[in-house]
PDB file of C-alpha atoms in Angstrom:
ATOM      1  CA  GLN A1160     124.275  17.127 -32.563  1.00 88.00           C
ATOM      2  CA  VAL A1161     125.319  14.213 -34.766  1.00 93.00           C
ATOM      3  CA  THR A1162     124.014  13.853 -38.294  1.00 95.00           C
ATOM      4  CA  LEU A1163     123.866  10.408 -39.888  1.00 97.00           C
ATOM      5  CA  VAL A1164     123.268   9.613 -43.547  1.00 97.00           C
ATOM      6  CA  GLU A1165     122.747   6.055 -44.803  1.00 97.00           C
ATOM      7  CA  SER A1166     123.192   4.887 -48.377  1.00 97.00           C
ATOM      8  CA  GLY A1167     123.596   1.713 -50.394  1.00 98.00           C
ATOM      9  CA  GLY A1168     120.157   0.167 -50.125  1.00 98.00           C
ATOM     10  CA  GLY A1169     118.359  -1.348 -53.069  1.00 98.00           C
ATOM     11  CA  LEU A1170     116.917  -4.474 -54.627  1.00 98.00           C
ATOM     12  CA  VAL A1171     118.831  -7.731 -54.503  1.00 98.00           C
ATOM     13  CA  GLN A1172     118.096 -11.394 -55.164  1.00 98.00           C
ATOM     14  CA  ALA A1173     118.051 -13.882 -52.319  1.00 98.00           C
ATOM     15  CA  GLY A1174     121.562 -15.135 -51.701  1.00 98.00           C
ATOM     16  CA  GLY A1175     123.058 -11.924 -52.987  1.00 98.00           C
ATOM     17  CA  SER A1176     125.040  -9.218 -51.246  1.00 98.00           C
ATOM     18  CA  LEU A1177     124.648  -5.557 -50.474  1.00 98.00           C
ATOM     19  CA  ARG A1178     126.853  -3.009 -48.744  1.00 98.00           C
ATOM     20  CA  LEU A1179     125.396  -0.157 -46.733  1.00 98.00           C
ATOM     21  CA  SER A1180     127.245   2.960 -45.641  1.00 98.00           C
ATOM     22  CA  CYS A1181     126.607   5.453 -42.881  1.00 97.00           C
ATOM     23  CA  VAL A1182     128.461   8.747 -42.701  1.00 97.00           C
ATOM     24  CA  ALA A1183     128.522  10.653 -39.413  1.00 95.00           C
ATOM     25  CA  SER A1184     129.054  14.391 -39.204  1.00 94.00           C
ATOM     26  CA  GLY A1185     128.550  17.240 -36.780  1.00 93.00           C
ATOM     27  CA  ARG A1186     129.650  16.788 -33.174  1.00 90.00           C
ATOM     28  CA  THR A1187     131.014  13.289 -33.658  1.00 88.00           C
ATOM     29  CA  VAL A1188     132.948  13.652 -30.407  1.00 86.00           C
ATOM     30  CA  ASN A1189     129.617  12.732 -28.821  1.00 88.00           C
ATOM     31  CA  SER A1190     129.471   9.436 -30.718  1.00 92.00           C
ATOM     32  CA  TYR A1191     131.179   6.415 -29.175  1.00 95.00           C
ATOM     33  CA  ALA A1192     129.579   3.725 -31.313  1.00 95.00           C
ATOM     34  CA  LEU A1193     127.252   3.322 -34.246  1.00 96.00           C
ATOM     35  CA  GLY A1194     124.524   0.737 -34.489  1.00 97.00           C
ATOM     36  CA  TRP A1195     122.468  -0.638 -37.341  1.00 98.00           C
ATOM     37  CA  PHE A1196     118.765  -1.293 -36.938  1.00 98.00           C
ATOM     38  CA  ARG A1197     116.092  -2.382 -39.369  1.00 98.00           C
ATOM     39  CA  GLN A1198     112.336  -2.257 -39.558  1.00 97.00           C
ATOM     40  CA  ALA A1199     110.198  -4.484 -41.745  1.00 96.00           C
ATOM     41  CA  PRO A1200     106.621  -3.570 -42.722  1.00 89.00           C
ATOM     42  CA  GLY A1201     104.279  -4.192 -39.821  1.00 92.00           C
ATOM     43  CA  LYS A1202     107.106  -5.040 -37.422  1.00 94.00           C
ATOM     44  CA  GLU A1203     108.956  -3.112 -34.773  1.00 94.00           C
ATOM     45  CA  ARG A1204     112.475  -1.855 -35.192  1.00 95.00           C
ATOM     46  CA  GLU A1205     115.114  -4.454 -34.379  1.00 96.00           C
ATOM     47  CA  PHE A1206     118.820  -4.403 -33.671  1.00 97.00           C
ATOM     48  CA  VAL A1207     121.194  -5.643 -36.373  1.00 98.00           C
ATOM     49  CA  ALA A1208     124.801  -4.777 -35.503  1.00 97.00           C
ATOM     50  CA  ARG A1209     126.999  -2.318 -33.625  1.00 96.00           C
ATOM     51  CA  ILE A1210     130.598  -1.136 -33.851  1.00 96.00           C
ATOM     52  CA  THR A1211     132.673   1.243 -31.758  1.00 95.00           C
ATOM     53  CA  TRP A1212     134.505   3.971 -33.613  1.00 94.00           C
ATOM     54  CA  ARG A1213     137.905   3.680 -31.952  1.00 93.00           C
ATOM     55  CA  SER A1214     138.426  -0.006 -31.204  1.00 93.00           C
ATOM     56  CA  GLY A1215     136.169  -1.570 -33.813  1.00 95.00           C
ATOM     57  CA  TYR A1216     134.480  -3.820 -31.267  1.00 95.00           C
ATOM     58  CA  THR A1217     131.410  -5.424 -32.835  1.00 96.00           C
ATOM     59  CA  VAL A1218     128.134  -6.892 -31.690  1.00 95.00           C
ATOM     60  CA  TYR A1219     125.649  -8.744 -33.907  1.00 96.00           C
ATOM     61  CA  ALA A1220     122.084  -9.892 -33.680  1.00 96.00           C
ATOM     62  CA  ASP A1221     121.695 -13.666 -33.759  1.00 96.00           C
ATOM     63  CA  SER A1222     119.678 -13.415 -36.964  1.00 96.00           C
ATOM     64  CA  VAL A1223     122.582 -11.934 -38.936  1.00 97.00           C
ATOM     65  CA  GLU A1224     125.605 -13.485 -37.205  1.00 96.00           C
ATOM     66  CA  GLY A1225     127.884 -15.052 -39.790  1.00 97.00           C
ATOM     67  CA  ARG A1226     126.160 -13.323 -42.711  1.00 98.00           C
ATOM     68  CA  PHE A1227     126.608  -9.625 -41.983  1.00 98.00           C
ATOM     69  CA  THR A1228     129.831  -7.801 -41.194  1.00 98.00           C
ATOM     70  CA  VAL A1229     129.995  -4.317 -39.737  1.00 98.00           C
ATOM     71  CA  SER A1230     133.173  -2.285 -40.154  1.00 98.00           C
ATOM     72  CA  ARG A1231     134.274   1.306 -39.910  1.00 97.00           C
ATOM     73  CA  ASP A1232     136.723   3.831 -41.281  1.00 95.00           C
ATOM     74  CA  TYR A1233     137.474   6.005 -38.284  1.00 91.00           C
ATOM     75  CA  GLY A1234     139.305   8.624 -40.352  1.00 91.00           C
ATOM     76  CA  LYS A1235     136.290   9.067 -42.632  1.00 94.00           C
ATOM     77  CA  PHE A1236     133.820   8.577 -39.786  1.00 94.00           C
ATOM     78  CA  THR A1237     131.994   6.099 -41.951  1.00 96.00           C
ATOM     79  CA  VAL A1238     130.509   2.763 -40.929  1.00 97.00           C
ATOM     80  CA  TYR A1239     129.721  -0.043 -43.346  1.00 98.00           C
ATOM     81  CA  LEU A1240     127.381  -2.994 -43.172  1.00 98.00           C
ATOM     82  CA  GLN A1241     128.341  -5.772 -45.558  1.00 98.00           C
ATOM     83  CA  MET A1242     125.344  -8.049 -46.002  1.00 98.00           C
ATOM     84  CA  ASN A1243     125.906 -11.459 -47.567  1.00 98.00           C
ATOM     85  CA  SER A1244     123.622 -14.433 -48.134  1.00 98.00           C
ATOM     86  CA  LEU A1245     120.635 -12.135 -48.005  1.00 98.00           C
ATOM     87  CA  ARG A1246     117.208 -13.582 -47.321  1.00 98.00           C
ATOM     88  CA  PRO A1247     113.727 -12.182 -47.961  1.00 97.00           C
ATOM     89  CA  GLU A1248     113.302 -11.751 -44.208  1.00 96.00           C
ATOM     90  CA  ASP A1249     116.191  -9.270 -44.290  1.00 98.00           C
ATOM     91  CA  THR A1250     113.917  -6.875 -46.165  1.00 98.00           C
ATOM     92  CA  GLY A1251     113.281  -3.602 -44.403  1.00 98.00           C
ATOM     93  CA  VAL A1252     114.398  -0.053 -43.863  1.00 98.00           C
ATOM     94  CA  TYR A1253     117.898   0.006 -42.400  1.00 98.00           C
ATOM     95  CA  PHE A1254     118.859   2.780 -40.016  1.00 98.00           C
ATOM     96  CA  CYS A1255     122.152   3.773 -38.495  1.00 97.00           C
ATOM     97  CA  ALA A1256     122.171   5.317 -35.044  1.00 97.00           C
ATOM     98  CA  SER A1257     124.734   6.853 -32.709  1.00 96.00           C
ATOM     99  CA  ASP A1258     125.376   5.901 -29.092  1.00 96.00           C
ATOM    100  CA  ARG A1259     127.525   8.179 -26.941  1.00 93.00           C
ATOM    101  CA  PHE A1260     128.487   5.607 -24.306  1.00 91.00           C
ATOM    102  CA  PRO A1261     130.484   2.371 -24.146  1.00 89.00           C
ATOM    103  CA  ARG A1262     128.289  -0.577 -23.232  1.00 85.00           C
ATOM    104  CA  THR A1263     128.609  -4.259 -22.492  1.00 77.00           C
ATOM    105  CA  THR A1264     125.098  -5.720 -22.368  1.00 78.00           C
ATOM    106  CA  MET A1265     122.849  -2.808 -23.320  1.00 80.00           C
ATOM    107  CA  SER A1266     124.188  -2.185 -26.823  1.00 85.00           C
ATOM    108  CA  LYS A1267     121.145  -3.710 -28.557  1.00 91.00           C
ATOM    109  CA  ASN A1268     118.608  -1.362 -27.000  1.00 92.00           C
ATOM    110  CA  SER A1269     117.361   1.307 -29.380  1.00 93.00           C
ATOM    111  CA  GLU A1270     116.635   3.565 -26.396  1.00 93.00           C
ATOM    112  CA  ASN A1271     120.395   3.940 -25.884  1.00 94.00           C
ATOM    113  CA  TYR A1272     120.913   5.609 -29.252  1.00 95.00           C
ATOM    114  CA  ASP A1273     120.544   9.368 -29.399  1.00 94.00           C
ATOM    115  CA  TYR A1274     120.749  10.207 -33.094  1.00 96.00           C
ATOM    116  CA  TRP A1275     119.264   8.392 -36.067  1.00 97.00           C
ATOM    117  CA  GLY A1276     119.631   8.518 -39.810  1.00 97.00           C
ATOM    118  CA  GLN A1277     116.779   8.693 -42.267  1.00 97.00           C
ATOM    119  CA  GLY A1278     117.118   5.064 -43.318  1.00 97.00           C
ATOM    120  CA  THR A1279     117.747   3.226 -46.562  1.00 98.00           C
ATOM    121  CA  GLN A1280     115.454   0.601 -48.069  1.00 98.00           C
ATOM    122  CA  VAL A1281     116.719  -2.953 -48.567  1.00 98.00           C
ATOM    123  CA  THR A1282     114.520  -5.356 -50.503  1.00 98.00           C
ATOM    124  CA  VAL A1283     115.461  -9.010 -50.968  1.00 98.00           C
ATOM    125  CA  SER A1284     113.453 -10.938 -53.532  1.00 97.00           C
ATOM    126  CA  SER A1285     113.003 -14.699 -53.534  1.00 93.00           C
TER     127      SER A1285
END
């Protein structure tokens, strides 16, 4: 069992920045990578970014490429999502999720993630 706790969400003006954190605990040996997903009101959950714990290999959704940066502190088992140039369409509940396997092309699929955090709200005003 892996427990994930997100934090750092809040209100921000368009063009501003926000930094989210996700702390993993429990049987983290079962976690190979951590992904970020978000869900806006009335929309389905979508992939945002992913990072592997050991190598720091990253994958981004096209919608956030160049604006968001995912990083990790392996010693603290904490993953960060630095969000810059925020837009109103970035508004939503942001979740972190754990994947136990290395992947090449399937890393964006929510079905591949076994454990999920509670989520943290991000609201971007125009």
